Amino acid sequence: MSDMESSLQEAMQIEGAIGVALVDYTSGMALGTLGSSKDFDLTIAAAGNTDVVRAKLRTLEMLKLKDTIEDILITLGGQYHVIRPLTSRNTQGLFLYLVLSRTRANLAMARHKLKSIEEELQM
């Protein structure tokens, strides 16, 4: 079991990690962040991605798909953005948002590690 702070720290150890946030997609508020830079405001990006999560959840509902989202991947020229909605009873309504340097990250390994962080996270 990991708390939020240690989970965020663990996510920042993923090769190529630029920043990570734990976000409440019902309010759009980042509950915790690590990383960021003067060129990239993680809090604004995290809040903006709540719309992405909400839209995808609405789409699943409209399509009457009885499935869950493992993760949402957004690829930019220089970055990967991985959004992982959390599914355990005590973390519903939250998602992990990980920003990776595209040149330094191994996307498959990052997704695998983010899944294991999710499984250990306790709120």
Backbone as a ProteinNet text record, in pm:
[ID]
protein_1_A
[PRIMARY]
MSDMESSLQEAMQIEGAIGVALVDYTSGMALGTLGSSKDFDLTIAAAGNTDVVRAKLRTLEMLKLKDTIEDILITLGGQYHVIRPLTSRNTQGLFLYLVLSRTRANLAMARHKLKSIEEELQM
[TERTIARY]
83.4	0	87.1	47.6	120.1	24.5	73.3	-7.1	17.6	-54.6	-46.7	94.8	158.4	290.9	393.6	395.2	492.8	459.5	331.7	292.2	338.8	323.6	370.7	522.8	591.6	738.1	781.8	711.1	743	720.8	613.9	586	695.3	750.5	857.9	986.9	996.9	1113.7	1103.9	988.8	972.3	1063.1	1136.4	1229.1	1156.9	1209.2	1152.8	1044.5	1009.5	901.1	936.8	843.4	856.2	771.2	653.8	563.1	452.1	391.2	282.1	183.4	56.5	-46.5	-151.7	-212	-330.7	-445.3	-545	-647.9	-787	-871.5	-1012.7	-1087	-1139.7	-1202.6	-1345	-1401.2	-1531.8	-1518.1	-1408.9	-1388.8	-1282.9	-1195	-1085.6	-965	-968.7	-860.9	-751.8	-626.5	-513.4	-495.1	-503.1	-487.3	-340.8	-254.8	-111.5	-37.7	75.7	157.9	304.6	382.8	528.9	582.5	690.5	748.9	701.3	692.8	654	778.2	759.6	869.9	814.1	901.8	854.2	780.7	807.8	744.2	617.2	590.2	477.3	412.3	290.2	216.9	133	180.1	116.3	-25	-48.6	-181.6	-283.8	-247.3	-338.4	-362.3	-255.9	-270.2	-357.8	-337.9	-417.1	-565	-592.4	-731.4	-794.1	-719.7	-770.9	-801.6	-723.7	-746.5	-865.9	-923.8	-1048.5	-1157.4	-1154.6	-1252.7	-1235.1	-1110.8	-1083.2	-1141.8	-1116.6	-1167.6	-1319.9	-1379.1	-1526.1	-1586.9	-1527.4	-1579.9	-1572.6	-1463.4	-1448.9	-1545.1	-1563.4	-1659.4	-1802.1	-1837	-1969.7	-1987.2	-1882.6	-1888.3	-1910.8	-1838.9	-1860.4	-2004.9	-2059.1	-2197.2	-2295.3	-2274.9	-2365	-2361.2	-2244.4	-2229.7	-2276.2	-2313	-2357.6	-2251.5	-2126.6	-2017	-1997.7	-1998.7	-1977.4	-1829	-1749.3	-1604.2	-1546.7	-1420.3	-1353.1	-1234.6	-1192.6	-1076.2	-952.1	-858.1	-729.8	-645.7	-624.1	-555.8	-587.3	-559.3	-577	-438.5	-396.7	-264.5	-277	-206.7	-199	-52.9	-25.7	112.4	131.5	233.8	273.6	408.4	458.1	586.8	699.5	699.9	809	769.3	639.5	593.8	486	475.7	360.8	285.9	154.2	69.9	-15.6	-0.5	-74.5	-172.1	-299	-405.9	-460.5	-455.7	-502.3	-610.5	-739.3	-846.8	-831.9	-850.5	-835.1	-967.9	-961.7	-1084.7	-1116.8	-1025.8	-1058.8	-1165.5	-1232.2	-1344.3	-1304.7	-1186.1	-1146.8	-1080.3	-1064.8	-1001.6	-1090.4	-1215.2	-1302.8	-1319	-1324	-1334.4	-1198.9	-1091.2	-955.5	-883.4	-782.5	-694.5	-551.2	-459.9	-317.8	-285.3	-209.9	-171.6	-19.9	41	185.6	232.2	328	386.9	528.8	557.4	686.7	756.4	888.1	967.9	967.3	926.6	913.8	1048.7	1154.8	1286.3	1350.3	1306.2	1368.8	1282.1	1155.6	1062.8	1045.2	1019.4	973.7	825.8	740.5	597.5	537	573.6	519.2	558	683.2	727.9	661	643.4	578.4	434	362.5	224.1	219	310.3	316.5	342.7	436.8	471.9	356	289.1	175.9	63.1	42.6	-58.6	-23.9	103	141	131.7	158.6	142.2	-5.3	-92.9	-235.7	-280.8	-233.2	-274.6	-233.3	-125.3	-76.2	-131.3	-186.7	-231.2	-352.4	-339.8	-450	-477.8	-601.9	-641.4	-714
-118.9	0	124.1	221.6	346.8	462.9	568.5	689.3	772.6	882.2	964.7	1015.3	1070	1129.6	1026.5	911.5	809.9	753.9	746.5	701.6	800.4	929.1	1030.8	1025.4	1007.7	997	875.1	765.6	643.7	665	735.6	762.9	850.3	941.4	1027.6	949.5	827.5	742.7	668.8	674.3	611	683.1	606.2	663.3	762.4	884	987.5	1072.3	1046.7	1122.1	1270.3	1353.7	1499.4	1549.6	1490.6	1531.1	1429.7	1432	1341.2	1413.6	1379.1	1438.1	1333.5	1348.2	1272.6	1373	1343.1	1441.5	1386.7	1472.6	1442.1	1490.1	1396.6	1440.3	1490.2	1480	1541	1691.7	1733.6	1876.6	1939.4	1857	1908.9	1950.7	1924.7	1968.9	1862.7	1908.6	1820.1	1807.4	1685.6	1661.8	1661.6	1630.4	1630.4	1630.5	1698.8	1702.3	1694.4	1642.1	1643.4	1668	1742.8	1772.6	1907.4	1921.1	2044.6	2126.5	2233.4	2321.5	2457.6	2550.3	2684	2683.1	2580.9	2570.1	2486.1	2419.8	2327.5	2332.8	2383.6	2393.4	2267.1	2179.7	2050.3	2064.4	2161.6	2179.9	2215.9	2304.3	2342	2222.9	2150.6	2033.7	1926.9	1903.3	1803.3	1842.4	1968	2014.8	2003.7	2038.1	2028.5	1885.8	1792.3	1653	1591.1	1659.5	1609.1	1604.8	1702.3	1702.9	1581	1540.1	1421.3	1298.1	1283.3	1167.1	1167.3	1279.9	1287.4	1253.5	1307.7	1282.2	1133.9	1070.3	927.9	843.3	877.7	804	821	943.4	966.5	884.9	878	802	653.7	598.6	458	435.1	530.5	519.6	526.8	621.4	634.6	511.1	449.4	328.4	203.3	222.6	112.9	2.9	43.7	-51.1	-78.8	-203.2	-243.2	-273.8	-171.1	-186.5	-68.5	-78.6	30	78	199.2	257.1	216.7	152.4	123.3	249.7	307.2	435	504.2	632.4	715.5	769.8	756.3	801.2	915.5	1023.3	1137.4	1151.2	1145.5	1158.1	1295.6	1363.3	1491.4	1471.3	1572.9	1561.9	1523.3	1578.6	1552.1	1485.7	1457.2	1402.6	1297.7	1209.7	1120.9	1168.2	1171.6	1200.9	1077.4	1016.2	894.9	929.6	902	926.9	791.3	762	631.4	651.6	636.5	645	532.4	566.5	468.8	399.6	271.8	192.5	128.9	134.7	71.8	154	89.9	154.9	286.5	292.2	413.7	518.7	491.1	590.4	626.9	584.3	617.7	768.2	817	960.6	1027.2	947.6	1001.3	941.7	1013.5	956	1000.3	912.8	946	1002.2	1108.7	1175.5	1183.6	1117.7	1109.6	1170.4	1262.3	1325	1271.2	1220.5	1159	1227.6	1232.6	1276.5	1164.4	1195.3	1092.8	1030.6	1108.7	1057.6	970.8	985.9	910.8	798.5	796.3	702.4	575	468.4	343.4	335.8	360.2	373.5	246.5	131.2	6.2	-12.4	14.1	0.6	104.5	226.1	331.3	293.2	240.2	198.2	84.8	-9.4	-122	-71.4	19.8	73.4	154.9	234.9	315.1	224.3	111.8	16.5	-37.6	-71.1	-124.1	-15.9	108.9	219	233.3	224.5	232.5	122.7	0.6	-111.6	-95.7	-23	-5.3	120.8	212.5	341.8	326.7	383.3	387.4	532.2	567.5	705.3	705.4
0	0	0	-82.4	-91.6	-74.5	-13.1	-5.2	-131.4	-144	-263	-288.6	-187.7	-205.9	-253	-189.6	-230	-368.3	-403.5	-537.2	-643.7	-616	-711.1	-724.4	-613.2	-617.4	-697.5	-679.8	-754.5	-904.1	-939.9	-1081	-1143.3	-1064.5	-1116.4	-1140.9	-1087.7	-1112	-1245.6	-1310.1	-1441	-1540.6	-1618.4	-1716.3	-1807.4	-1813.5	-1900.1	-1837.4	-1710.2	-1645.3	-1634	-1673.7	-1662.2	-1547.2	-1533.2	-1426.3	-1409.4	-1291.8	-1261.1	-1169.7	-1184.8	-1099.7	-1067.2	-951	-914.3	-919.8	-1002	-1034.2	-1003.8	-948.3	-926.6	-1050.9	-1132.5	-1256.9	-1238.9	-1119.7	-1097.4	-1075.5	-1013.5	-987.1	-1078.7	-1135.5	-1217	-1134.9	-1005.6	-917.9	-906.1	-917.8	-893.2	-742.9	-692.2	-549.4	-508.9	-604.3	-580.4	-712.6	-717	-838.3	-800.5	-892	-881.9	-1022.3	-1029.3	-1159.3	-1208.9	-1338.5	-1405.1	-1435.9	-1508	-1543.6	-1579.8	-1608.7	-1645.3	-1779	-1861.3	-1992.5	-1991	-1878.1	-1873.1	-1736.1	-1729.8	-1603.3	-1585.4	-1500.1	-1478.7	-1424	-1339.2	-1280.2	-1387.1	-1478.5	-1587.6	-1679.9	-1713.7	-1801.1	-1736.6	-1608.2	-1537.2	-1536.3	-1507.3	-1505.7	-1644.5	-1747.1	-1883.5	-1924.7	-1875.5	-1912.5	-1842.3	-1745.5	-1686.5	-1793.8	-1886.8	-1995.8	-2085.7	-2108.1	-2189.1	-2122.1	-1993.4	-1920.5	-1919.3	-1887.9	-1884.3	-2020.2	-2128.2	-2262.5	-2296.8	-2264.1	-2295.9	-2213.7	-2087.2	-2004.3	-2057.4	-2100.1	-2159.2	-2287	-2367.9	-2492.4	-2464.7	-2368.1	-2331.3	-2288.8	-2212.1	-2165.1	-2282.1	-2374.1	-2488.9	-2578.6	-2588.6	-2668.9	-2594.4	-2467.3	-2380.6	-2371.5	-2370.5	-2353.7	-2205.7	-2169.2	-2030.5	-2013.5	-2018.2	-2011.6	-1934.1	-1900.9	-1830.5	-1913.3	-1886.9	-1953.8	-1875.4	-1942	-1877.5	-1874.4	-1991.3	-1996.7	-2128.1	-2130.8	-2248.6	-2280.2	-2405.6	-2446.6	-2544.7	-2515.8	-2606.9	-2645.5	-2775.2	-2820.8	-2883.6	-2838.4	-2894.3	-2962.5	-3029.4	-3096.4	-3003.2	-2883.5	-2790.4	-2660.3	-2643.5	-2515.5	-2536	-2436.6	-2421.1	-2297.3	-2305.4	-2190.2	-2166.3	-2050.1	-2015.8	-1903.7	-1929.1	-1832.3	-1791.7	-1662.4	-1612.7	-1506.7	-1546.5	-1446.9	-1343.8	-1219	-1111.2	-1086	-1053.7	-1049.6	-915.3	-820.4	-692.9	-620.5	-526.6	-457.2	-392.1	-334.2	-261.7	-350.8	-480.9	-569.9	-688.5	-689.4	-801.7	-811.7	-936.8	-961	-971.9	-964.2	-972.7	-1093.3	-1143	-1242.7	-1218.4	-1259.2	-1260	-1397	-1397.9	-1522.2	-1524.8	-1622	-1631.7	-1762.8	-1754.1	-1872.7	-1887.4	-2006.9	-2035	-2151.6	-2145	-2258.5	-2361.3	-2480.6	-2583.7	-2621.1	-2612.2	-2650.8	-2542.8	-2418.1	-2308.4	-2252.1	-2285.5	-2222.2	-2304.1	-2232.4	-2291.8	-2255.6	-2352.4	-2325.7	-2265.1	-2315.7	-2262.4	-2116.1	-2084.5	-1945.7	-1856.1	-1906.8	-1828.3	-1796.2	-1894.2	-1871.3	-1769.8	-1780.4	-1686.1	-1543.2	-1529.8	-1397.8	-1339.5	-1424.5	-1377.8	-1327.6	-1394	-1348.6	-1210.4	-1188.1	-1056.9	-948.4	-983.3	-886.9	-850.5	-951.3	-925.1	-828.4	-850.3	-767.7	-620.8	-596.1	-460.4	-391.5	-468.7	-414.5	-323.1	-204.2	-108.2	-71.3	-76.9	-41.1	90.8
[MASK]
+++++++++++++++++++++++++++++++++++++++++++++++++++++++++++++++++++++++++++++++++++++++++++++++++++++++++++++++++++++++++++

